[in-house]
């Protein structure tokens, strides 16, 4: 029997860059999340340089992790010279990301 | 409409491969030299220096980079060609698997040579056999003209919207790679016309900066399985497509090779022998001689090795009394020839008959006329119901 119904429209392991298909939602692996203190951030970019999956997003005056991909490794918090990033337990946040 | 006759030149098999690639106007050529393939790279570089080939020539530091470069070039929408052999093919193996999984329509000439661990700078199909499960389309050709023609066909097959798979064109190193013979070289505009059909097809998915996509993304469970299924389905489609392309080529250029397999005097044959590559030419001569003696033997030339031409082989062999397979490589763990073991998988369909394996021609041992006569005699006896030996290492038995 020839199978006709496929979940991917593609022939190979291609995926739209902004689509979840075949992209791992590594954010769900996280037990701690980096929280950036915008006041302390000097916009130096060290966190973005050191972030292994390159998930630090460039905001107008500070950096912010993309929580869809951030695995919570803590490298950014360790490297930040100003101590502007703190790793907070995931349990402190609800689904909307608010601190409980 | 017919193509122009083309210029007749006396060139080696390696040159024929380079001509074939050049005529298809590749955008990228990346290849690392290795005996017996080196002349392909040399000739392509000369074409480039002379301005005949307008490709981006990437001087790579090894075969692994070569395969990654050409696969990436096709993902960017280009046409790309590479050539290798033996240890070179082994050295690019992870990239060979990647190219197939990426469905990158690369065309590669593989000049068959023995592989490690016995050092042998000599002919043998072991390199191709070791790549058979990589998911590529693998074609084996017999002479220089067929190399050139098949490389042109290979681009049309690889880049076809329904296929999108890399194609490996295999020819015997040393025997065909260095042998100079007359080759008709088609005109470039005729080749353009032959390949023009690709431009009328829907556009395949490519890496386009304006519509960014990820290639080689992580495949999870059923998504992974789905892609494997699609890959297998494309390989399956490639069989019929290859026959069609071969026929189109014949109609236009006046040369065709039977598609997946070529049958020679098989129709009224009692039994058949099956082989591939340069041994086919010698086999034809011996079959003719045996026919003159009244022996009803036929010959099957295996052109397409992956995907395996099951349907064609069943049709050609069913009803015969026996079949003998001459392999120029070994199947480790089966202690027999690889094409032989593949053919044995068709046993339920081709019906009860003796299937004999002959291993010959390893490390540039000549597959001679007496060798093939011996094969035909053995298979003839088996066809008559006499006891037979399943696997014969011809040159070793000869020595005893």
Short mmCIF file of N, CA and C in Angstrom, two decimals, chain B residues 211-386:
data_model
loop_
_atom_site.label_atom_id
_atom_site.label_comp_id
_atom_site.label_asym_id
_atom_site.label_seq_id
_atom_site.Cartn_x
_atom_site.Cartn_y
_atom_site.Cartn_z
N UNK B 211 13.44 33.07 1.90
CA UNK B 211 12.50 32.18 2.59
C UNK B 211 13.29 31.16 3.38
N UNK B 212 13.84 31.57 4.52
CA UNK B 212 14.77 30.69 5.22
C UNK B 212 14.14 29.38 5.68
N UNK B 213 14.84 28.29 5.43
CA UNK B 213 14.42 27.00 5.98
C UNK B 213 15.64 26.31 6.56
N UNK B 214 15.39 25.34 7.41
CA UNK B 214 16.49 24.56 7.96
C UNK B 214 16.62 23.28 7.16
N UNK B 215 17.85 22.87 6.88
CA UNK B 215 18.07 21.59 6.20
C UNK B 215 18.78 20.65 7.16
N UNK B 216 18.43 19.39 7.08
CA UNK B 216 19.04 18.41 7.96
C UNK B 216 18.57 18.57 9.39
N UNK B 217 17.30 18.97 9.54
CA UNK B 217 16.74 19.15 10.88
C UNK B 217 16.60 17.80 11.57
N UNK B 218 16.38 17.89 12.86
CA UNK B 218 16.21 16.69 13.66
C UNK B 218 14.91 15.99 13.28
N UNK B 219 14.96 14.70 13.01
CA UNK B 219 13.75 13.95 12.69
C UNK B 219 13.30 13.15 13.88
N UNK B 220 12.05 13.35 14.29
CA UNK B 220 11.55 12.66 15.48
C UNK B 220 10.60 11.53 15.09
N UNK B 221 10.90 10.35 15.54
CA UNK B 221 10.03 9.18 15.43
C UNK B 221 9.26 9.06 14.11
N UNK B 222 7.94 9.35 14.12
CA UNK B 222 7.19 9.11 12.89
C UNK B 222 7.61 10.05 11.77
N UNK B 223 8.07 11.28 12.13
CA UNK B 223 8.56 12.19 11.10
C UNK B 223 9.80 11.57 10.44
N UNK B 224 10.66 11.00 11.26
CA UNK B 224 11.86 10.33 10.75
C UNK B 224 11.45 9.19 9.82
N UNK B 225 10.51 8.40 10.29
CA UNK B 225 10.07 7.25 9.51
C UNK B 225 9.43 7.68 8.20
N UNK B 226 8.69 8.77 8.28
CA UNK B 226 8.04 9.31 7.09
C UNK B 226 9.08 9.68 6.02
N UNK B 227 10.18 10.30 6.48
CA UNK B 227 11.21 10.70 5.53
C UNK B 227 11.93 9.49 4.94
N UNK B 228 12.13 8.47 5.74
CA UNK B 228 12.70 7.23 5.23
C UNK B 228 11.78 6.62 4.16
N UNK B 229 10.48 6.65 4.47
CA UNK B 229 9.50 6.10 3.52
C UNK B 229 9.56 6.87 2.20
N UNK B 230 9.60 8.21 2.31
CA UNK B 230 9.64 9.03 1.09
C UNK B 230 10.91 8.74 0.29
N UNK B 231 12.03 8.55 1.00
CA UNK B 231 13.30 8.26 0.34
C UNK B 231 13.20 6.93 -0.43
N UNK B 232 12.65 5.91 0.23
CA UNK B 232 12.49 4.61 -0.43
C UNK B 232 11.54 4.72 -1.61
N UNK B 233 10.46 5.50 -1.44
CA UNK B 233 9.49 5.65 -2.52
C UNK B 233 10.14 6.33 -3.73
N UNK B 234 11.01 7.32 -3.46
CA UNK B 234 11.70 8.01 -4.56
C UNK B 234 12.65 7.05 -5.27
N UNK B 235 13.34 6.21 -4.51
CA UNK B 235 14.23 5.22 -5.12
C UNK B 235 13.43 4.28 -6.00
N UNK B 236 12.26 3.91 -5.53
CA UNK B 236 11.40 3.02 -6.29
C UNK B 236 10.97 3.66 -7.62
N UNK B 237 10.63 4.95 -7.54
CA UNK B 237 10.22 5.68 -8.76
C UNK B 237 11.38 5.80 -9.74
N UNK B 238 12.61 5.82 -9.19
CA UNK B 238 13.79 6.05 -10.03
C UNK B 238 13.98 4.95 -11.08
N UNK B 239 13.48 3.75 -10.79
CA UNK B 239 13.67 2.64 -11.73
C UNK B 239 12.99 2.94 -13.06
N UNK B 240 11.69 3.23 -12.99
CA UNK B 240 10.93 3.50 -14.21
C UNK B 240 11.46 4.77 -14.89
N UNK B 241 11.77 5.77 -14.05
CA UNK B 241 12.26 7.05 -14.57
C UNK B 241 13.56 6.85 -15.35
N UNK B 242 14.42 5.99 -14.83
CA UNK B 242 15.70 5.73 -15.51
C UNK B 242 15.46 5.10 -16.89
N UNK B 243 14.51 4.17 -16.96
CA UNK B 243 14.16 3.57 -18.25
C UNK B 243 13.68 4.63 -19.23
N UNK B 244 12.82 5.54 -18.72
CA UNK B 244 12.27 6.60 -19.58
C UNK B 244 13.37 7.53 -20.08
N UNK B 245 14.27 7.91 -19.18
CA UNK B 245 15.35 8.82 -19.55
C UNK B 245 16.27 8.15 -20.57
N UNK B 246 16.55 6.87 -20.35
CA UNK B 246 17.38 6.11 -21.29
C UNK B 246 16.74 6.07 -22.68
N UNK B 247 15.43 5.90 -22.69
CA UNK B 247 14.72 5.85 -23.97
C UNK B 247 14.75 7.23 -24.65
N UNK B 248 14.49 8.27 -23.87
CA UNK B 248 14.55 9.64 -24.39
C UNK B 248 15.92 9.92 -24.97
N UNK B 249 16.93 9.50 -24.26
CA UNK B 249 18.31 9.72 -24.69
C UNK B 249 18.55 9.02 -26.04
N UNK B 250 18.05 7.79 -26.12
CA UNK B 250 18.18 7.02 -27.36
C UNK B 250 17.47 7.70 -28.52
N UNK B 251 16.24 8.18 -28.26
CA UNK B 251 15.46 8.85 -29.32
C UNK B 251 16.17 10.10 -29.81
N UNK B 252 16.82 10.80 -28.89
CA UNK B 252 17.42 12.10 -29.24
C UNK B 252 18.86 11.93 -29.75
N UNK B 253 19.68 11.20 -29.00
CA UNK B 253 21.10 11.09 -29.35
C UNK B 253 21.43 9.83 -30.17
N UNK B 254 20.50 8.90 -30.24
CA UNK B 254 20.75 7.68 -31.01
C UNK B 254 21.51 6.60 -30.27
N UNK B 255 21.69 6.77 -28.96
CA UNK B 255 22.35 5.73 -28.16
C UNK B 255 21.53 5.48 -26.91
N UNK B 256 21.20 4.20 -26.67
CA UNK B 256 20.53 3.87 -25.41
C UNK B 256 21.05 2.52 -24.93
N UNK B 257 20.80 2.24 -23.67
CA UNK B 257 21.48 1.10 -23.04
C UNK B 257 20.52 0.14 -22.34
N UNK B 258 19.26 0.28 -22.60
CA UNK B 258 18.31 -0.67 -22.01
C UNK B 258 17.75 -0.24 -20.67
N UNK B 259 18.19 0.89 -20.15
CA UNK B 259 17.67 1.35 -18.85
C UNK B 259 18.30 0.58 -17.70
N UNK B 260 17.44 -0.01 -16.84
CA UNK B 260 17.95 -0.67 -15.63
C UNK B 260 18.84 -1.88 -15.93
N UNK B 261 18.42 -2.67 -16.92
CA UNK B 261 19.25 -3.82 -17.31
C UNK B 261 19.29 -3.90 -18.84
N UNK B 262 20.33 -4.54 -19.35
CA UNK B 262 20.35 -4.81 -20.79
C UNK B 262 20.31 -6.32 -20.97
N UNK B 263 19.39 -6.78 -21.80
CA UNK B 263 19.32 -8.21 -22.06
C UNK B 263 19.98 -8.52 -23.39
N UNK B 264 20.83 -9.52 -23.41
CA UNK B 264 21.53 -9.90 -24.64
C UNK B 264 21.26 -11.38 -24.93
N UNK B 265 20.56 -11.64 -25.98
CA UNK B 265 20.20 -12.99 -26.44
C UNK B 265 19.53 -13.81 -25.33
N UNK B 266 18.69 -13.18 -24.56
CA UNK B 266 18.05 -13.89 -23.44
C UNK B 266 16.72 -14.52 -23.84
N UNK B 267 16.11 -13.95 -24.88
CA UNK B 267 14.74 -14.33 -25.20
C UNK B 267 14.52 -15.84 -25.33
N UNK B 268 15.35 -16.48 -26.15
CA UNK B 268 15.17 -17.93 -26.35
C UNK B 268 16.21 -18.73 -25.56
N UNK B 269 16.84 -18.09 -24.57
CA UNK B 269 17.92 -18.76 -23.83
C UNK B 269 17.36 -19.78 -22.84
N UNK B 270 18.08 -20.89 -22.67
CA UNK B 270 17.71 -21.88 -21.65
C UNK B 270 18.15 -21.40 -20.27
N UNK B 271 19.31 -20.75 -20.25
CA UNK B 271 19.85 -20.25 -18.98
C UNK B 271 20.59 -18.95 -19.25
N UNK B 272 20.84 -18.18 -18.19
CA UNK B 272 21.49 -16.88 -18.38
C UNK B 272 22.65 -16.68 -17.42
N UNK B 273 23.56 -15.81 -17.82
CA UNK B 273 24.57 -15.33 -16.88
C UNK B 273 24.34 -13.83 -16.69
N UNK B 274 24.71 -13.34 -15.52
CA UNK B 274 24.47 -11.93 -15.19
C UNK B 274 25.77 -11.32 -14.69
N UNK B 275 26.14 -10.18 -15.25
CA UNK B 275 27.32 -9.49 -14.74
C UNK B 275 27.19 -7.99 -14.99
N UNK B 276 28.23 -7.24 -14.68
CA UNK B 276 28.16 -5.78 -14.80
C UNK B 276 29.53 -5.23 -15.14
N UNK B 277 29.57 -3.96 -15.52
CA UNK B 277 30.84 -3.28 -15.78
C UNK B 277 31.59 -3.80 -16.98
N UNK B 278 32.91 -3.70 -16.93
CA UNK B 278 33.71 -4.01 -18.11
C UNK B 278 33.66 -5.48 -18.50
N UNK B 279 33.26 -6.35 -17.56
CA UNK B 279 33.19 -7.79 -17.87
C UNK B 279 32.08 -8.10 -18.87
N UNK B 280 31.15 -7.16 -19.05
CA UNK B 280 30.02 -7.41 -19.94
C UNK B 280 30.49 -7.55 -21.39
N UNK B 281 31.44 -6.71 -21.80
CA UNK B 281 31.93 -6.75 -23.18
C UNK B 281 32.50 -8.12 -23.52
N UNK B 282 33.37 -8.64 -22.66
CA UNK B 282 33.96 -9.96 -22.86
C UNK B 282 32.87 -11.03 -22.86
N UNK B 283 31.92 -10.87 -21.94
CA UNK B 283 30.85 -11.86 -21.82
C UNK B 283 30.04 -11.96 -23.11
N UNK B 284 29.77 -10.82 -23.74
CA UNK B 284 29.02 -10.84 -25.00
C UNK B 284 29.72 -11.71 -26.03
N UNK B 285 31.06 -11.50 -26.14
CA UNK B 285 31.85 -12.26 -27.12
C UNK B 285 31.75 -13.76 -26.84
N UNK B 286 31.86 -14.13 -25.56
CA UNK B 286 31.82 -15.55 -25.21
C UNK B 286 30.43 -16.12 -25.44
N UNK B 287 29.39 -15.33 -25.11
CA UNK B 287 28.02 -15.79 -25.36
C UNK B 287 27.82 -16.05 -26.85
N UNK B 288 28.34 -15.16 -27.69
CA UNK B 288 28.22 -15.35 -29.14
C UNK B 288 28.90 -16.65 -29.57
N UNK B 289 30.10 -16.90 -29.03
CA UNK B 289 30.84 -18.10 -29.40
C UNK B 289 30.09 -19.36 -28.95
N UNK B 290 29.54 -19.31 -27.75
CA UNK B 290 28.81 -20.46 -27.23
C UNK B 290 27.52 -20.70 -28.02
N UNK B 291 26.90 -19.59 -28.41
CA UNK B 291 25.69 -19.68 -29.23
C UNK B 291 26.00 -20.38 -30.55
N UNK B 292 27.18 -20.05 -31.12
CA UNK B 292 27.60 -20.66 -32.39
C UNK B 292 27.77 -22.17 -32.23
N UNK B 293 28.09 -22.58 -30.99
CA UNK B 293 28.23 -24.03 -30.71
C UNK B 293 26.87 -24.66 -30.40
N UNK B 294 25.83 -23.87 -30.37
CA UNK B 294 24.49 -24.39 -30.10
C UNK B 294 24.06 -24.33 -28.65
N UNK B 295 24.88 -23.68 -27.79
CA UNK B 295 24.51 -23.55 -26.38
C UNK B 295 23.56 -22.36 -26.24
N UNK B 296 22.38 -22.60 -25.70
CA UNK B 296 21.38 -21.52 -25.64
C UNK B 296 21.55 -20.71 -24.35
N UNK B 297 22.56 -19.84 -24.39
CA UNK B 297 22.88 -19.01 -23.22
C UNK B 297 22.54 -17.55 -23.52
N UNK B 298 22.07 -16.85 -22.50
CA UNK B 298 21.79 -15.42 -22.63
C UNK B 298 22.59 -14.64 -21.59
N UNK B 299 22.67 -13.33 -21.79
CA UNK B 299 23.46 -12.50 -20.88
C UNK B 299 22.61 -11.33 -20.38
N UNK B 300 22.69 -11.06 -19.11
CA UNK B 300 22.04 -9.86 -18.56
C UNK B 300 23.12 -8.95 -18.00
N UNK B 301 23.06 -7.69 -18.47
CA UNK B 301 23.98 -6.69 -17.93
C UNK B 301 23.22 -5.88 -16.90
N UNK B 302 23.73 -5.88 -15.68
CA UNK B 302 23.09 -5.10 -14.62
C UNK B 302 23.62 -3.68 -14.70
N UNK B 303 22.77 -2.73 -15.03
CA UNK B 303 23.20 -1.32 -15.11
C UNK B 303 22.86 -0.60 -13.82
N UNK B 304 21.64 -0.84 -13.34
CA UNK B 304 21.22 -0.17 -12.12
C UNK B 304 21.37 -1.17 -10.98
N UNK B 305 22.19 -0.79 -10.00
CA UNK B 305 22.38 -1.68 -8.84
C UNK B 305 21.53 -1.21 -7.66
N UNK B 306 21.40 0.10 -7.51
CA UNK B 306 20.50 0.69 -6.51
C UNK B 306 19.72 1.78 -7.19
N UNK B 307 18.40 1.76 -7.16
CA UNK B 307 17.55 0.69 -6.65
C UNK B 307 17.74 -0.60 -7.45
N UNK B 308 17.51 -1.74 -6.81
CA UNK B 308 17.73 -3.02 -7.47
C UNK B 308 16.58 -3.32 -8.43
N UNK B 309 16.88 -3.57 -9.71
CA UNK B 309 15.81 -3.71 -10.72
C UNK B 309 15.05 -5.04 -10.62
N UNK B 310 14.36 -5.23 -9.52
CA UNK B 310 13.67 -6.51 -9.28
C UNK B 310 12.74 -6.91 -10.42
N UNK B 311 11.83 -5.99 -10.77
CA UNK B 311 10.79 -6.35 -11.74
C UNK B 311 11.40 -6.78 -13.06
N UNK B 312 12.40 -5.99 -13.50
CA UNK B 312 13.04 -6.28 -14.79
C UNK B 312 13.75 -7.64 -14.75
N UNK B 313 14.41 -7.92 -13.63
CA UNK B 313 15.17 -9.16 -13.52
C UNK B 313 14.23 -10.37 -13.45
N UNK B 314 13.14 -10.20 -12.72
CA UNK B 314 12.17 -11.30 -12.64
C UNK B 314 11.67 -11.64 -14.04
N UNK B 315 11.33 -10.60 -14.79
CA UNK B 315 10.80 -10.79 -16.14
C UNK B 315 11.84 -11.47 -17.03
N UNK B 316 13.10 -11.08 -16.87
CA UNK B 316 14.15 -11.61 -17.74
C UNK B 316 14.54 -13.03 -17.38
N UNK B 317 14.44 -13.39 -16.09
CA UNK B 317 15.00 -14.67 -15.64
C UNK B 317 13.93 -15.76 -15.46
N UNK B 318 12.72 -15.34 -15.10
CA UNK B 318 11.64 -16.33 -14.85
C UNK B 318 11.49 -17.26 -16.07
N UNK B 319 11.42 -18.54 -15.78
CA UNK B 319 11.23 -19.50 -16.86
C UNK B 319 12.53 -20.09 -17.38
N UNK B 320 13.67 -19.49 -16.99
CA UNK B 320 14.96 -20.05 -17.40
C UNK B 320 15.27 -21.24 -16.49
N UNK B 321 16.31 -22.00 -16.88
CA UNK B 321 16.60 -23.21 -16.10
C UNK B 321 17.69 -22.99 -15.05
N UNK B 322 18.50 -21.93 -15.23
CA UNK B 322 19.55 -21.64 -14.24
C UNK B 322 20.10 -20.24 -14.51
N UNK B 323 20.74 -19.67 -13.49
CA UNK B 323 21.38 -18.36 -13.66
C UNK B 323 22.71 -18.35 -12.91
N UNK B 324 23.73 -17.77 -13.55
CA UNK B 324 25.04 -17.63 -12.90
C UNK B 324 25.40 -16.16 -12.82
N UNK B 325 25.95 -15.73 -11.68
CA UNK B 325 26.28 -14.32 -11.49
C UNK B 325 27.79 -14.16 -11.31
N UNK B 326 28.39 -13.29 -12.11
CA UNK B 326 29.82 -13.01 -11.94
C UNK B 326 29.95 -11.70 -11.17
N UNK B 327 30.54 -11.76 -9.99
CA UNK B 327 30.75 -10.58 -9.15
C UNK B 327 32.22 -10.21 -9.11
N UNK B 328 32.47 -8.87 -9.13
CA UNK B 328 33.85 -8.39 -9.00
C UNK B 328 34.07 -7.84 -7.59
N UNK B 329 33.43 -8.46 -6.62
CA UNK B 329 33.55 -8.02 -5.22
C UNK B 329 33.02 -9.16 -4.38
N UNK B 330 33.14 -9.03 -3.07
CA UNK B 330 32.65 -10.10 -2.20
C UNK B 330 31.59 -9.57 -1.25
N UNK B 331 30.75 -10.48 -0.79
CA UNK B 331 29.78 -10.16 0.23
C UNK B 331 30.27 -10.78 1.53
N UNK B 332 30.89 -9.97 2.35
CA UNK B 332 31.40 -10.46 3.63
C UNK B 332 30.24 -11.04 4.44
N UNK B 333 30.44 -12.21 5.01
CA UNK B 333 29.39 -12.80 5.82
C UNK B 333 28.49 -13.74 5.04
N UNK B 334 28.52 -13.64 3.72
CA UNK B 334 27.77 -14.56 2.89
C UNK B 334 28.71 -15.48 2.12
N UNK B 335 29.99 -15.14 2.14
CA UNK B 335 30.99 -15.91 1.42
C UNK B 335 30.56 -16.18 -0.02
N UNK B 336 30.12 -15.11 -0.68
CA UNK B 336 29.70 -15.22 -2.08
C UNK B 336 29.69 -13.81 -2.65
N UNK B 337 29.19 -13.69 -3.88
CA UNK B 337 29.16 -12.37 -4.52
C UNK B 337 27.95 -11.56 -4.08
N UNK B 338 28.09 -10.23 -3.97
CA UNK B 338 26.98 -9.39 -3.52
C UNK B 338 25.80 -9.33 -4.50
N UNK B 339 26.09 -9.25 -5.80
CA UNK B 339 24.96 -9.18 -6.76
C UNK B 339 24.22 -10.53 -6.74
N UNK B 340 25.01 -11.60 -6.53
CA UNK B 340 24.42 -12.94 -6.40
C UNK B 340 23.45 -13.00 -5.22
N UNK B 341 23.87 -12.49 -4.07
CA UNK B 341 22.97 -12.58 -2.91
C UNK B 341 21.73 -11.71 -3.10
N UNK B 342 21.91 -10.58 -3.80
CA UNK B 342 20.75 -9.71 -4.10
C UNK B 342 19.77 -10.47 -4.99
N UNK B 343 20.32 -11.18 -5.98
CA UNK B 343 19.46 -11.91 -6.92
C UNK B 343 18.72 -13.04 -6.21
N UNK B 344 19.39 -13.65 -5.23
CA UNK B 344 18.76 -14.75 -4.49
C UNK B 344 17.51 -14.28 -3.76
N UNK B 345 17.43 -12.99 -3.46
CA UNK B 345 16.22 -12.46 -2.81
C UNK B 345 15.01 -12.58 -3.71
N UNK B 346 15.25 -12.76 -5.02
CA UNK B 346 14.14 -12.86 -5.97
C UNK B 346 13.75 -14.32 -6.21
N UNK B 347 14.32 -15.24 -5.44
CA UNK B 347 14.08 -16.66 -5.65
C UNK B 347 12.59 -17.03 -5.70
N UNK B 348 11.76 -16.50 -4.78
CA UNK B 348 10.33 -16.87 -4.84
C UNK B 348 9.68 -16.47 -6.15
N UNK B 349 10.14 -15.37 -6.75
CA UNK B 349 9.50 -14.90 -7.98
C UNK B 349 10.08 -15.58 -9.22
N UNK B 350 11.40 -15.81 -9.24
CA UNK B 350 11.97 -16.39 -10.46
C UNK B 350 11.81 -17.92 -10.49
N UNK B 351 11.35 -18.48 -9.39
CA UNK B 351 11.01 -19.89 -9.36
C UNK B 351 12.20 -20.78 -9.05
N UNK B 352 11.95 -22.06 -8.80
CA UNK B 352 13.06 -22.93 -8.41
C UNK B 352 14.04 -23.10 -9.57
N UNK B 353 15.25 -22.68 -9.34
CA UNK B 353 16.30 -22.88 -10.34
C UNK B 353 17.66 -22.71 -9.65
N UNK B 354 18.69 -23.38 -10.14
CA UNK B 354 20.01 -23.17 -9.54
C UNK B 354 20.50 -21.74 -9.78
N UNK B 355 21.00 -21.11 -8.71
CA UNK B 355 21.62 -19.78 -8.84
C UNK B 355 23.08 -19.95 -8.40
N UNK B 356 24.01 -19.65 -9.29
CA UNK B 356 25.42 -19.89 -9.01
C UNK B 356 26.18 -18.58 -8.86
N UNK B 357 27.08 -18.55 -7.90
CA UNK B 357 27.91 -17.35 -7.68
C UNK B 357 29.33 -17.60 -8.16
N UNK B 358 29.85 -16.66 -8.95
CA UNK B 358 31.24 -16.73 -9.39
C UNK B 358 31.95 -15.45 -8.96
N UNK B 359 33.01 -15.60 -8.21
CA UNK B 359 33.78 -14.43 -7.81
C UNK B 359 35.03 -14.40 -8.67
N UNK B 360 35.24 -13.26 -9.33
CA UNK B 360 36.34 -13.16 -10.28
C UNK B 360 36.78 -11.70 -10.36
N UNK B 361 37.97 -11.48 -10.87
CA UNK B 361 38.39 -10.13 -11.19
C UNK B 361 38.74 -9.24 -10.02
N UNK B 362 38.89 -9.80 -8.80
CA UNK B 362 39.29 -8.94 -7.69
C UNK B 362 40.70 -8.43 -7.95
N UNK B 363 40.98 -7.24 -7.47
CA UNK B 363 42.32 -6.65 -7.58
C UNK B 363 42.90 -6.76 -8.99
N UNK B 364 42.09 -6.38 -9.97
CA UNK B 364 42.53 -6.32 -11.38
C UNK B 364 42.92 -7.67 -11.98
N UNK B 365 42.43 -8.78 -11.42
CA UNK B 365 42.60 -10.05 -12.14
C UNK B 365 41.68 -9.95 -13.36
N UNK B 366 42.20 -10.32 -14.52
CA UNK B 366 41.37 -10.22 -15.72
C UNK B 366 40.23 -11.24 -15.69
N UNK B 367 39.04 -10.78 -16.01
CA UNK B 367 37.91 -11.71 -16.21
C UNK B 367 38.00 -12.12 -17.68
N UNK B 368 38.69 -13.22 -17.91
CA UNK B 368 39.06 -13.61 -19.28
C UNK B 368 37.96 -14.41 -19.98
N UNK B 369 38.16 -14.62 -21.27
CA UNK B 369 37.22 -15.47 -22.02
C UNK B 369 37.15 -16.88 -21.44
N UNK B 370 38.31 -17.54 -21.14
CA UNK B 370 38.20 -18.88 -20.53
C UNK B 370 37.42 -18.87 -19.21
N UNK B 371 37.58 -17.79 -18.43
CA UNK B 371 36.82 -17.72 -17.18
C UNK B 371 35.32 -17.73 -17.45
N UNK B 372 34.92 -16.93 -18.42
CA UNK B 372 33.48 -16.82 -18.71
C UNK B 372 32.96 -18.10 -19.36
N UNK B 373 33.81 -18.74 -20.19
CA UNK B 373 33.43 -20.05 -20.77
C UNK B 373 33.16 -21.05 -19.65
N UNK B 374 34.02 -21.00 -18.64
CA UNK B 374 33.87 -21.92 -17.51
C UNK B 374 32.55 -21.65 -16.77
N UNK B 375 32.23 -20.35 -16.61
CA UNK B 375 30.97 -19.97 -15.96
C UNK B 375 29.80 -20.55 -16.75
N UNK B 376 29.84 -20.34 -18.06
CA UNK B 376 28.73 -20.81 -18.90
C UNK B 376 28.62 -22.34 -18.84
N UNK B 377 29.75 -23.04 -18.86
CA UNK B 377 29.71 -24.52 -18.77
C UNK B 377 29.11 -24.97 -17.45
N UNK B 378 29.54 -24.33 -16.36
CA UNK B 378 29.02 -24.71 -15.03
C UNK B 378 27.51 -24.47 -14.94
N UNK B 379 27.08 -23.30 -15.43
CA UNK B 379 25.64 -22.98 -15.35
C UNK B 379 24.84 -23.90 -16.27
N UNK B 380 25.43 -24.25 -17.44
CA UNK B 380 24.76 -25.16 -18.37
C UNK B 380 24.54 -26.52 -17.71
N UNK B 381 25.55 -27.02 -17.01
CA UNK B 381 25.41 -28.30 -16.31
C UNK B 381 24.35 -28.23 -15.22
N UNK B 382 24.36 -27.12 -14.46
CA UNK B 382 23.37 -26.94 -13.40
C UNK B 382 21.96 -26.91 -14.01
N UNK B 383 21.85 -26.27 -15.18
CA UNK B 383 20.55 -26.17 -15.86
C UNK B 383 20.05 -27.55 -16.27
N UNK B 384 21.01 -28.48 -16.50
CA UNK B 384 20.62 -29.84 -16.90
C UNK B 384 20.27 -30.70 -15.69
N UNK B 385 20.34 -30.10 -14.52
CA UNK B 385 19.97 -30.83 -13.31
C UNK B 385 21.13 -31.52 -12.63
N UNK B 386 22.36 -31.30 -13.13
CA UNK B 386 23.53 -31.92 -12.50
C UNK B 386 23.89 -31.18 -11.21
#
